Short mmCIF file of C-alpha atoms in Angstrom, two decimals:
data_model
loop_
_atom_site.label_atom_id
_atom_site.label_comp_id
_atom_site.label_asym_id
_atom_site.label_seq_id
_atom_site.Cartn_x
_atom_site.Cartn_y
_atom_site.Cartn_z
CA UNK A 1 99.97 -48.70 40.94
CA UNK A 2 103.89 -48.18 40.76
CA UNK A 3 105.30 -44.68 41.76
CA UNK A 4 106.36 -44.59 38.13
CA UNK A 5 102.88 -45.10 36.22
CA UNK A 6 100.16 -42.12 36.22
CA UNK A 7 96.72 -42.09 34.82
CA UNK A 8 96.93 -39.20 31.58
CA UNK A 9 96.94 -39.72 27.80
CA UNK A 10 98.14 -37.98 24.76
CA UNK A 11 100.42 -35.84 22.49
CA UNK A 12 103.36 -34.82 19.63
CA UNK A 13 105.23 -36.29 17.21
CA UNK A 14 103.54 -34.53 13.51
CA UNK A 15 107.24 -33.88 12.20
CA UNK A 16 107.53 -37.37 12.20
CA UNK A 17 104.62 -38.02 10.47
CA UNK A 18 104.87 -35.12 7.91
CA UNK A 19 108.38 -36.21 6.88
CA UNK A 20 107.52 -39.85 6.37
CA UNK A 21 105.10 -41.73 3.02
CA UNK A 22 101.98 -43.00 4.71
CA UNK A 23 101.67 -46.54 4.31
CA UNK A 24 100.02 -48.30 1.20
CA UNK A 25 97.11 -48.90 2.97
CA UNK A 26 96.35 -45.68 5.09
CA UNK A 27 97.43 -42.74 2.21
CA UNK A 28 97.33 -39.04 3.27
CA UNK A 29 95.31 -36.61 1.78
CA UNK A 30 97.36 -34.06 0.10
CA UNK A 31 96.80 -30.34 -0.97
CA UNK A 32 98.21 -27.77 -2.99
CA UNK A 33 100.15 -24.78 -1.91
CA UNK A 34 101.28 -22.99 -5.30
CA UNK A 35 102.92 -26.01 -7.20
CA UNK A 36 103.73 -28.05 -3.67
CA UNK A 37 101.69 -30.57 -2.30
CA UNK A 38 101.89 -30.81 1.67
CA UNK A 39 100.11 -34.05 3.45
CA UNK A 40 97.59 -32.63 5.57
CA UNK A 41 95.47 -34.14 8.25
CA UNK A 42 92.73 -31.47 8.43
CA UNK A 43 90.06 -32.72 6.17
CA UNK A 44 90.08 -35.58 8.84
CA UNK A 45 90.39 -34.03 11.59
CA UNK A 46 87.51 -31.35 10.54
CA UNK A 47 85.30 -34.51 10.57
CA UNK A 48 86.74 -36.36 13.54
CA UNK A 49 87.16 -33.66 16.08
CA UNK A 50 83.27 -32.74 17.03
CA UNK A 51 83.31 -36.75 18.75
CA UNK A 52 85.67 -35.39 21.63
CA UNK A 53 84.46 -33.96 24.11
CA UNK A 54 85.87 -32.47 27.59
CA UNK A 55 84.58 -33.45 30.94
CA UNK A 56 85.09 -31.56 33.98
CA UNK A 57 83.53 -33.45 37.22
CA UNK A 58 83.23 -31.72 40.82
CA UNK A 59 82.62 -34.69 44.36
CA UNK A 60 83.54 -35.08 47.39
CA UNK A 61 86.32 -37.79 48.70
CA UNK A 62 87.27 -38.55 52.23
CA UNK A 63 90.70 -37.65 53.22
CA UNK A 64 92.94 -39.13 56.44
CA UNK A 65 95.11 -37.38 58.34
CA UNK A 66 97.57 -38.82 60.87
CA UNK A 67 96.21 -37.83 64.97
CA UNK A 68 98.79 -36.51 67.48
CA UNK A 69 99.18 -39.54 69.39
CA UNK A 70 96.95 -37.74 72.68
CA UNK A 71 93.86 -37.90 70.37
CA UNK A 72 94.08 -41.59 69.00
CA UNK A 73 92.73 -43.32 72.07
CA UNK A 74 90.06 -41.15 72.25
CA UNK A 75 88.76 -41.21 68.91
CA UNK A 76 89.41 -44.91 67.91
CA UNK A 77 90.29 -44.25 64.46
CA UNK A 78 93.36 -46.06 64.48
CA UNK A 79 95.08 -42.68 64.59
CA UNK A 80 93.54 -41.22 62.05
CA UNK A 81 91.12 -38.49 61.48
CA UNK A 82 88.73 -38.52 58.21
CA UNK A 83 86.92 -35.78 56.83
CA UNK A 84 85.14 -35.12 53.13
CA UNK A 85 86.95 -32.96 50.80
CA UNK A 86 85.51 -31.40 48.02
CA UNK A 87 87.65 -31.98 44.79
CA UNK A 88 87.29 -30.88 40.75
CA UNK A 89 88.84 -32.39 37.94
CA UNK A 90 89.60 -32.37 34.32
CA UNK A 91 89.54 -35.20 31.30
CA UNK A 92 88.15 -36.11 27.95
CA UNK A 93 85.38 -38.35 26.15
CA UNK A 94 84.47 -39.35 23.03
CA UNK A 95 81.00 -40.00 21.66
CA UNK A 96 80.15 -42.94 20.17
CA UNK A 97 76.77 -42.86 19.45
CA UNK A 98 75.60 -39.27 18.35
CA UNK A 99 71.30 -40.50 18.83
CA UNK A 100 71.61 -41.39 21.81
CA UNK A 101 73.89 -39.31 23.37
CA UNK A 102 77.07 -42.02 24.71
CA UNK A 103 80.25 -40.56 25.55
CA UNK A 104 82.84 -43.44 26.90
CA UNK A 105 85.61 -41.98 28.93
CA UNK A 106 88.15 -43.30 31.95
CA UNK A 107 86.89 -44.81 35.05
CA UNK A 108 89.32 -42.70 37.11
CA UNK A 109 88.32 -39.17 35.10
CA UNK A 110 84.76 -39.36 36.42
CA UNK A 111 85.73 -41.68 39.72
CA UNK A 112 83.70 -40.61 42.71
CA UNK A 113 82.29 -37.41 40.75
CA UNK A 114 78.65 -36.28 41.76
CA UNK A 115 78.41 -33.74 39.08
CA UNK A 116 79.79 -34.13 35.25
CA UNK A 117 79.74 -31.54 32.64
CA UNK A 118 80.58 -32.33 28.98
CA UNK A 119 81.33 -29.41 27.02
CA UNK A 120 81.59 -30.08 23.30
CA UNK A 121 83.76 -28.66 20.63
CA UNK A 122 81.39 -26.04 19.55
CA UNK A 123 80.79 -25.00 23.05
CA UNK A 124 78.12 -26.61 24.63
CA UNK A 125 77.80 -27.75 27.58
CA UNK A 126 75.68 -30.47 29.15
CA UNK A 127 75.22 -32.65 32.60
CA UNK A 128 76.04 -36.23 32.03
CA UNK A 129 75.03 -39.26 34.03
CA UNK A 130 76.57 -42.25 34.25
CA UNK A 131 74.95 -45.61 32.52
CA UNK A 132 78.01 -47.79 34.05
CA UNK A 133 81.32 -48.06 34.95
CA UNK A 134 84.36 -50.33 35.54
CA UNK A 135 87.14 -49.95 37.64
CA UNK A 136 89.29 -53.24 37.04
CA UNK A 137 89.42 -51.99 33.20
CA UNK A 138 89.16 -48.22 33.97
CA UNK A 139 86.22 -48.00 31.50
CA UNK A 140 82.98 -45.91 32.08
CA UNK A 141 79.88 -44.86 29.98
CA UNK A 142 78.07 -41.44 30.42
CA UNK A 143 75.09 -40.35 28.79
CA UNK A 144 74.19 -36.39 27.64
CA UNK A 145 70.87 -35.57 26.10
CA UNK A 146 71.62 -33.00 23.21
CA UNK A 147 70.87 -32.74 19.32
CA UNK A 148 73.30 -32.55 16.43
CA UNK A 149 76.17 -34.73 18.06
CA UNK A 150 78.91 -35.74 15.68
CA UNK A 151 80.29 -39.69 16.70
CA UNK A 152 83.20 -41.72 15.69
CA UNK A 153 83.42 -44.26 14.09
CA UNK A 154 84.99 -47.62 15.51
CA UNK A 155 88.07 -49.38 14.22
CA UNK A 156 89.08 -52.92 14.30
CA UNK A 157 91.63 -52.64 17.04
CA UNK A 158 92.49 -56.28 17.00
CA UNK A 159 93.76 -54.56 13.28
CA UNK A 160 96.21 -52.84 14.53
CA UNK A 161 100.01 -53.59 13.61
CA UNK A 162 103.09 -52.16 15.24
CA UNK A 163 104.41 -49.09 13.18
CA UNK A 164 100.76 -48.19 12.35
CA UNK A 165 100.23 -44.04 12.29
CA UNK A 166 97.74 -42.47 15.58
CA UNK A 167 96.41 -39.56 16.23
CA UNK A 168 95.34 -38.61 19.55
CA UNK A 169 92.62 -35.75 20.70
CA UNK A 170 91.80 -34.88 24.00
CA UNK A 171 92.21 -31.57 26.23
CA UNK A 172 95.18 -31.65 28.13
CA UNK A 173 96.03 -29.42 30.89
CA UNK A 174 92.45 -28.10 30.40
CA UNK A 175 94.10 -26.32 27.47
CA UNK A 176 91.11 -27.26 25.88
CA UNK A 177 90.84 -29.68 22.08
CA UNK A 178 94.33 -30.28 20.85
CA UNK A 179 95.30 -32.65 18.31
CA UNK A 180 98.39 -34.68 18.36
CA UNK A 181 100.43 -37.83 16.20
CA UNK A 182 102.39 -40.61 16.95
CA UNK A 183 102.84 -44.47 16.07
CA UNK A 184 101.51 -48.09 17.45
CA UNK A 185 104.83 -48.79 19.49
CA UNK A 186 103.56 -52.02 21.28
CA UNK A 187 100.43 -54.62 21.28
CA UNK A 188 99.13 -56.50 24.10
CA UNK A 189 101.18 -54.58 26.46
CA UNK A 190 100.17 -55.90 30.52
CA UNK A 191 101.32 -56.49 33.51
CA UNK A 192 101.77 -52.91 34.08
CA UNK A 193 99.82 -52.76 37.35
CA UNK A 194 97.96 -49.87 35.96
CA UNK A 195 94.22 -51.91 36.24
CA UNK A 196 93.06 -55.20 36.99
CA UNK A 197 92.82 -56.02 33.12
CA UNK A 198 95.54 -54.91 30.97
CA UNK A 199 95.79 -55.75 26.92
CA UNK A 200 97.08 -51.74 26.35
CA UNK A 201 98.13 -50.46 22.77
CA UNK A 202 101.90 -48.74 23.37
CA UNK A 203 102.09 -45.60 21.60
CA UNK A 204 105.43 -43.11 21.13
CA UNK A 205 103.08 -39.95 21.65
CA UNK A 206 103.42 -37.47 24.83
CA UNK A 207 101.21 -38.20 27.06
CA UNK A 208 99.67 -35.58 29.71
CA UNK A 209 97.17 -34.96 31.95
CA UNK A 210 93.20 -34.20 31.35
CA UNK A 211 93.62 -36.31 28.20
CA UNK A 212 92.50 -39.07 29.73
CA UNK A 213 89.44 -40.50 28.13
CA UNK A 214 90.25 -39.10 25.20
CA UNK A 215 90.33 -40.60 21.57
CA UNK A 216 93.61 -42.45 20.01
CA UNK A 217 92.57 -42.30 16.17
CA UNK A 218 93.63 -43.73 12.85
CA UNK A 219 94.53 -42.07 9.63
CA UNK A 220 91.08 -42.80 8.74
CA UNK A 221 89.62 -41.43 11.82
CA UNK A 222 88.25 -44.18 12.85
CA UNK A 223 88.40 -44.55 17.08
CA UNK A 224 91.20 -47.41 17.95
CA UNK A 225 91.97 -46.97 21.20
CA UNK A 226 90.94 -44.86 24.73
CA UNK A 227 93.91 -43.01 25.99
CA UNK A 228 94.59 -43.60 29.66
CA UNK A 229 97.65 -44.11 31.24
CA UNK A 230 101.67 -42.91 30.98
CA UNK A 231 104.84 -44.61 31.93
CA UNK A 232 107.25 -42.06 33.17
CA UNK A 233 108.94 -40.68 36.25
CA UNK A 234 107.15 -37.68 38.22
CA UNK A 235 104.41 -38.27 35.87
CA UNK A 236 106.35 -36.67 32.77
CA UNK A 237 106.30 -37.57 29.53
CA UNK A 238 109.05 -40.23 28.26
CA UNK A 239 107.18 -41.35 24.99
CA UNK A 240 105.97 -44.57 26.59
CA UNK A 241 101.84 -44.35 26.74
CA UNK A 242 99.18 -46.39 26.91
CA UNK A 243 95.41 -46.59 25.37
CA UNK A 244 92.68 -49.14 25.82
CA UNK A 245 91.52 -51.31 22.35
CA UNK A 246 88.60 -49.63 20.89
CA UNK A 247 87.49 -53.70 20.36
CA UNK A 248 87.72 -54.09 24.34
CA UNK A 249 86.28 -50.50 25.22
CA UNK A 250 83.10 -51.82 22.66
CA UNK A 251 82.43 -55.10 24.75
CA UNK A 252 82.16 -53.11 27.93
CA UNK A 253 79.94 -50.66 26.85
CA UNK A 254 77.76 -53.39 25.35
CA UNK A 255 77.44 -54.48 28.86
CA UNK A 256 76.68 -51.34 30.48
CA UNK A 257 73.65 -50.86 28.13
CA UNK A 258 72.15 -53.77 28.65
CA UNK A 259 72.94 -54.57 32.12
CA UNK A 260 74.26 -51.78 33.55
CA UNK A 261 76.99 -53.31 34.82
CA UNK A 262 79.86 -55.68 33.51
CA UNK A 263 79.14 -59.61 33.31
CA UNK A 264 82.38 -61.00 32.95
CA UNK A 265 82.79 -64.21 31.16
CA UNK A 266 85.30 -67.09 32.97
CA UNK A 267 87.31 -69.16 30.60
CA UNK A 268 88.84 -71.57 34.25
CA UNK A 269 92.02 -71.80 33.53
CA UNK A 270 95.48 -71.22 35.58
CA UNK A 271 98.47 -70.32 33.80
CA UNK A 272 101.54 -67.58 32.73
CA UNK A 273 103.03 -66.29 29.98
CA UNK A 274 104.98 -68.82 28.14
CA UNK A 275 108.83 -67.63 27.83
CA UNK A 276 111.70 -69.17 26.62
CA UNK A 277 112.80 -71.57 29.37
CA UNK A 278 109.09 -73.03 29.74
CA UNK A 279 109.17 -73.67 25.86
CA UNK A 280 112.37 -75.82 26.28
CA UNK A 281 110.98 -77.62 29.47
CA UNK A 282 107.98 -78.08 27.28
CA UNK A 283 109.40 -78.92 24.21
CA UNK A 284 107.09 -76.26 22.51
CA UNK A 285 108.10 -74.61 18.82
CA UNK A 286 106.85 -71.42 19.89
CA UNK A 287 107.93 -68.67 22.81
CA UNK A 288 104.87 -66.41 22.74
CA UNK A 289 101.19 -67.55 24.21
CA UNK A 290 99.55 -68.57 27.46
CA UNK A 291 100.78 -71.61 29.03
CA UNK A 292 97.98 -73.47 30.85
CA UNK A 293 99.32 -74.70 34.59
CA UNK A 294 95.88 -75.55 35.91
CA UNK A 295 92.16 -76.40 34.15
CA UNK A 296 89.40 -75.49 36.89
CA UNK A 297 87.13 -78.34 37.17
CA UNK A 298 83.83 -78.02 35.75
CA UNK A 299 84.88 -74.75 34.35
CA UNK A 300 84.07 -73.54 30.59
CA UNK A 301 87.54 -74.64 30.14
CA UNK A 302 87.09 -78.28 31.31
CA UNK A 303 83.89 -78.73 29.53
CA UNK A 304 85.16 -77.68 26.22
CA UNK A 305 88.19 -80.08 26.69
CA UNK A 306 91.29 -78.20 27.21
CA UNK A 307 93.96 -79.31 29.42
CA UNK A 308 97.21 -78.36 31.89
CA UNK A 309 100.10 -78.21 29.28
CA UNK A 310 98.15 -76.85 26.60
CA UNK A 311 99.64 -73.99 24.97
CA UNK A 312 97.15 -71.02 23.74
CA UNK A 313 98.44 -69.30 20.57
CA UNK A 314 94.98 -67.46 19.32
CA UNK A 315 92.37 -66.16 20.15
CA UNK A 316 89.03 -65.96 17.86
CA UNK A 317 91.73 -66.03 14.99
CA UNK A 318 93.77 -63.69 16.50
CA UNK A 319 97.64 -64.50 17.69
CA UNK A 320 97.87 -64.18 21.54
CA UNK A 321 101.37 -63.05 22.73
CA UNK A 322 100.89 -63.71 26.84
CA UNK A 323 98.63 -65.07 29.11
CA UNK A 324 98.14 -61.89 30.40
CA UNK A 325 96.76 -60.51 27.05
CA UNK A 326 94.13 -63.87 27.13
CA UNK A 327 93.19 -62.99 30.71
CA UNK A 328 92.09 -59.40 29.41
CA UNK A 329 90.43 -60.15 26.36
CA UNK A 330 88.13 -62.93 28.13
CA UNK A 331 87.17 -60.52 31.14
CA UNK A 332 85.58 -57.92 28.95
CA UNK A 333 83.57 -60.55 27.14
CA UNK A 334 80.04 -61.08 28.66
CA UNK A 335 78.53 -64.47 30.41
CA UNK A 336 77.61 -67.13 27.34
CA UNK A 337 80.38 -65.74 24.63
CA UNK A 338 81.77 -68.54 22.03
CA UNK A 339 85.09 -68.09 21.82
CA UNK A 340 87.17 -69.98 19.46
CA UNK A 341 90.60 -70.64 20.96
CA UNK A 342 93.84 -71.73 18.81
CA UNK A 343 96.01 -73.97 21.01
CA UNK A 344 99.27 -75.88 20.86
CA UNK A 345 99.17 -79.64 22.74
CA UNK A 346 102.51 -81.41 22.55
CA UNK A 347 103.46 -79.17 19.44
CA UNK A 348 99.96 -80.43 17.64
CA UNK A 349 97.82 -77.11 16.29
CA UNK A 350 94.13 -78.12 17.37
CA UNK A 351 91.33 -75.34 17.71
CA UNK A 352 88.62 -76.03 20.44
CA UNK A 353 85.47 -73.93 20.76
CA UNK A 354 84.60 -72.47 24.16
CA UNK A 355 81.42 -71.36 26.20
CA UNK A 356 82.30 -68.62 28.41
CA UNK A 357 80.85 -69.35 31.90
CA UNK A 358 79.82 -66.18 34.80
CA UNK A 359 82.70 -65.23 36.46
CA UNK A 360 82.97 -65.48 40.48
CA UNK A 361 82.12 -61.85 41.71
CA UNK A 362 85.41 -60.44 42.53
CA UNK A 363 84.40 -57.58 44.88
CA UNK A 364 82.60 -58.42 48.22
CA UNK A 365 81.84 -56.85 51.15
CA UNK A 366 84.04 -58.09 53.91
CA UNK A 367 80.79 -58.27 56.51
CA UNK A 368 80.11 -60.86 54.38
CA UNK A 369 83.83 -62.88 55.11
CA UNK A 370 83.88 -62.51 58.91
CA UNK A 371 82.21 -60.03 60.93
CA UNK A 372 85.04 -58.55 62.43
CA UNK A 373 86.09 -57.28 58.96
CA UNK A 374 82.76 -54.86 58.86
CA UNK A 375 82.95 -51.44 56.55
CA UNK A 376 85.39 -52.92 54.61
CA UNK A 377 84.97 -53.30 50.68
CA UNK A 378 87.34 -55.35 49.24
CA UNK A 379 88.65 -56.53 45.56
CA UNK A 380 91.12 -58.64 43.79
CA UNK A 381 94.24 -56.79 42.85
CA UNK A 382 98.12 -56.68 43.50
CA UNK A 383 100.85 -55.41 45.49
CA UNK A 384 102.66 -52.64 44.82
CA UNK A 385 105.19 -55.15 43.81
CA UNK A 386 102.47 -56.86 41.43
CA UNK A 387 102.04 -59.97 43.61
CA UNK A 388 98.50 -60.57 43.46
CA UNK A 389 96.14 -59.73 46.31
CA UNK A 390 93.18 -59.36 48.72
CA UNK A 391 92.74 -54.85 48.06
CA UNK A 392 91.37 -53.00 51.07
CA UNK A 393 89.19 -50.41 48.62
CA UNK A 394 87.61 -48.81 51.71
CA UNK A 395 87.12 -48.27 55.17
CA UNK A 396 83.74 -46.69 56.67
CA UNK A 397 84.86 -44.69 59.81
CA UNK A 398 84.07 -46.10 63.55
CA UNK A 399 83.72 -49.55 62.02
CA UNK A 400 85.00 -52.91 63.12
CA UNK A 401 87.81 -52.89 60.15
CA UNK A 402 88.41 -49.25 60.81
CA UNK A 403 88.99 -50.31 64.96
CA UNK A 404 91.47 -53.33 63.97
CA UNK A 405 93.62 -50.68 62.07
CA UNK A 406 92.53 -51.78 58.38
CA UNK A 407 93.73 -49.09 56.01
CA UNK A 408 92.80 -48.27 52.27
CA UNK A 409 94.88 -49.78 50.07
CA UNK A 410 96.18 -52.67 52.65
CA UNK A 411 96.32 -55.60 50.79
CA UNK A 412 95.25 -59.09 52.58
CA UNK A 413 97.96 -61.70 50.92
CA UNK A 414 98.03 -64.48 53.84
CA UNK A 415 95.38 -65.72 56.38
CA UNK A 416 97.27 -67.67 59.18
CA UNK A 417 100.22 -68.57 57.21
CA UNK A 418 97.81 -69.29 54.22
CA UNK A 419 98.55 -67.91 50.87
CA UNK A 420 95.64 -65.45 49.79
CA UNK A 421 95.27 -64.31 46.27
CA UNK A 422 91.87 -63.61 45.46
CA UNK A 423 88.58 -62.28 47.75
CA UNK A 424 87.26 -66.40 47.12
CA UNK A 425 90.43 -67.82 48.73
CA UNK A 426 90.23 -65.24 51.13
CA UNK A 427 86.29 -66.38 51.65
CA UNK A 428 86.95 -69.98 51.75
CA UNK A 429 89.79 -69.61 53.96
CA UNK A 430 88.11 -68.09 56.69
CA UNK A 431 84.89 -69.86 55.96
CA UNK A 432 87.17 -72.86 58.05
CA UNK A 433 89.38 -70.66 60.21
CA UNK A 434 88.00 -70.87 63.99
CA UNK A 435 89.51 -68.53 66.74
CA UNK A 436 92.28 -66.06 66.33
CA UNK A 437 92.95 -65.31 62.63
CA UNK A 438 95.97 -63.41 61.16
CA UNK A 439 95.80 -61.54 58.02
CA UNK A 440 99.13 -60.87 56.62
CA UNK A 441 98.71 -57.36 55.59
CA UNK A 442 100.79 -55.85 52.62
CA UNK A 443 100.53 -51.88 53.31
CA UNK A 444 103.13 -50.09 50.73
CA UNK A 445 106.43 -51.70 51.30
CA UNK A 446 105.79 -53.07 54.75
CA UNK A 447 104.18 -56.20 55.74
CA UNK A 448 102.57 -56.45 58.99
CA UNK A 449 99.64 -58.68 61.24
CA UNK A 450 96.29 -57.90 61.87
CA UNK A 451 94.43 -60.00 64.44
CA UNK A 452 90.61 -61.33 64.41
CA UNK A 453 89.12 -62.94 67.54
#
């Protein structure tokens, strides 16, 4: 994540809204006072409000501390000592499904937590366990078992125009509920770094922390987005924050109730957002969309007949602005989704009708890769510099990785010269390396050499 991105959500900007008409389509409610009539959000809010919950979670995470260099020999760690340290927390929730008890919320709120309380609105409180979760989108699912829940009801995110009125709810600080306003600034917003799967609505609001996981409504109170992340420098508030679709939060969750987990569909392609230059080399009418460099063979992609050149402009009816956007919708779709993709091929519109196909697991344990790379659990992700990457999640202490100096949050992007960008490269690649392997390791800005015999 970059030094200027931190994971919060929500806040201000009601004078705004009070001093401008609401849009033909969304009207405020107004009320008298005397002979004035003042828009009001209230009779909204009154119903809205009860879905939000706050979650406060209590674990245990190991920290490392740097050894005075007499110690490191003797304790192999690779100079470092490790030790669990207990740690509490603050965020927010919303319910979505009052019978059953589901309150969706951010990955990193409840992240390594062994104990989650959600207190409601009214006051009570109740332990929550977790149905499933999902780092690379920074989604999770929790579960309470209590009577008389109030949920919200779901917008069409994919809706959503730029200029469109929000209202966010969550508890920041641990101030407890607070309700705040702003406007859709951005759609489709990635390439952040902030998670491995980025399609974010931009909103003008503040943004602070313990409202992540918290709800990012519309005039109708209906939910549209999960807030999660800020853009700013310390971590304060420049009016540039993020929430997750509502449509691509709903996808997830359908896969964590019936599997438990996420089954990410796999379009196979290659590709980048399409820009200006690559729409004059191409000859292409348009500026916006995902260029397609590379069609996997065999892939959903190459079954369903689409090819390297092709130009994809929507998705399921919906314009697509990057490739980056395409890369996020697809991963929160499940295995065996029909997807109906718009698509440009030497400046001829043609729609073509795809079968999404399992994804290749993209977490492994590195035992698995060589043995010399034991207790390490590893992902695809990025640099700190975005390049994409081999991540180092964790390192079990007194382990092979820990003795060859492997580090959480190293990232593996070269094996013996080789270019490494994802944990199957990385697999394949050693799969035919014989004798002494170097990893090029990326850890923060430096770049360094770790050898396997």
């Amino acid at each position: 994540m970059k030094s200027q991105l931190s994971l919060v959500s929500v806040s201000i900007f009601a004078a705004f809204l009070l001093a401008q008409p609401a849009p033909a389509h969304a009207k405020l409610p107004f009320f008298g006072a005397g002979d004035q009539e003042m828009p009001s959000l209230a009779p909204m809010l009154e119903n809205v409000t009860p879905a939000v919950v706050n979650i406060s979670v209590a674990g245990s995470r190991e920290v490392r501390q740097r050894l005075p260099g007499a110690l490191e020999q003797f304790l192999g760690r690779g100079g470092e000592l490790r030790q669990e340290q207990p740690f509490r927390g603050l965020g927010s929730g919303v319910i979505i499904d009052a019978k059953k008890g589901y309150v969706v919320t951010n990955h990193h709120v409840i992240n390594e937590a062994s104990e989650i309380q959600v207190t409601l609105k009214d006051g009570r409180s109740y332990k929550a366990k977790k149905i499933g979760e999902d780092p690379e989108s920074d989604i999770a699912l929790l579960q309470i078992e209590a009577e008389d829940l109030t949920q919200v009801a779901l917008a069409d995110s994919d809706a959503l125009r730029v200029g469109d009125f929000t209202i966010a709810i969550g508890n920041p600080f641990g101030l407890g509920q607070t309700v705040t306003s702003g406007i859709v600034s951005a759609l489709g917003r990635g390439g952040l770094g902030i998670e491995g799967y980025e399609d974010f609505i931009q909103t003008d609001a503040a943004i602070n922390s313990g409202n992540s996981g918290g709800a990012l409504v519309n005039l109708k109170g209906e939910l549209i987005g999960i807030n999660t992340a800020i853009l700013g420098p310390n971590g304060g508030n420049i009016g540039i924050g993020f929430a997750i679709p509502a449509n691509m939060m709903k996808n997830l969750v359908a896969q964590f109730i019936e599997y438990g987990e996420v089954r990410r569909g796999a379009l196979g392609v290659r590709g980048g957002d399409l820009n200006a230059e690559i729409a004059k080399a191409m000859k292409a009418k348009t500026n916006k969309g995902g260029w397609v460099q590379e069609v996997i063979p065999g892939s959903a992609a190459d079954k369903a007949g689409l090819k390297s050149g092709d130009i994809i402009t929507h998705l399921n009816g919906k314009k697509i602005g990057s490739f980056t956007e395409i890369r996020a919708k697809i991963a929160t779709l499940g295995v065996g989704k029909e997807i109906t993709l718009g698509i440009l091929r030497e400046d001829k519109a043609m729609t073509v009708k795809v079968t999404l196909e399992a994804a290749e697991a993209t977490t492994a344990e590195a035992k698995v890769l060589h043995p010399m790379l034991e207790g390490a659990s590893l992902s695809d992700g990025k640099t700190p510099d975005g390049e994409a990457g081999v991540v180092i999640n964790d390192v079990a202490g007194r382990s092979p990785a820990a003795a060859l100096g492997l580090e959480k949050g190293d990232v593996i992007v070269g094996v013996s010269r080789s270019r490494v960008t994802t944990t199957k490269e990385l697999r394949d690649i050693l799969s035919k390396s014989s004798g002494v392997i170097a990893l090029q390791i990326q850890r923060g800005e430096r770049i360094l050499y770790v050898l396997i015999r």
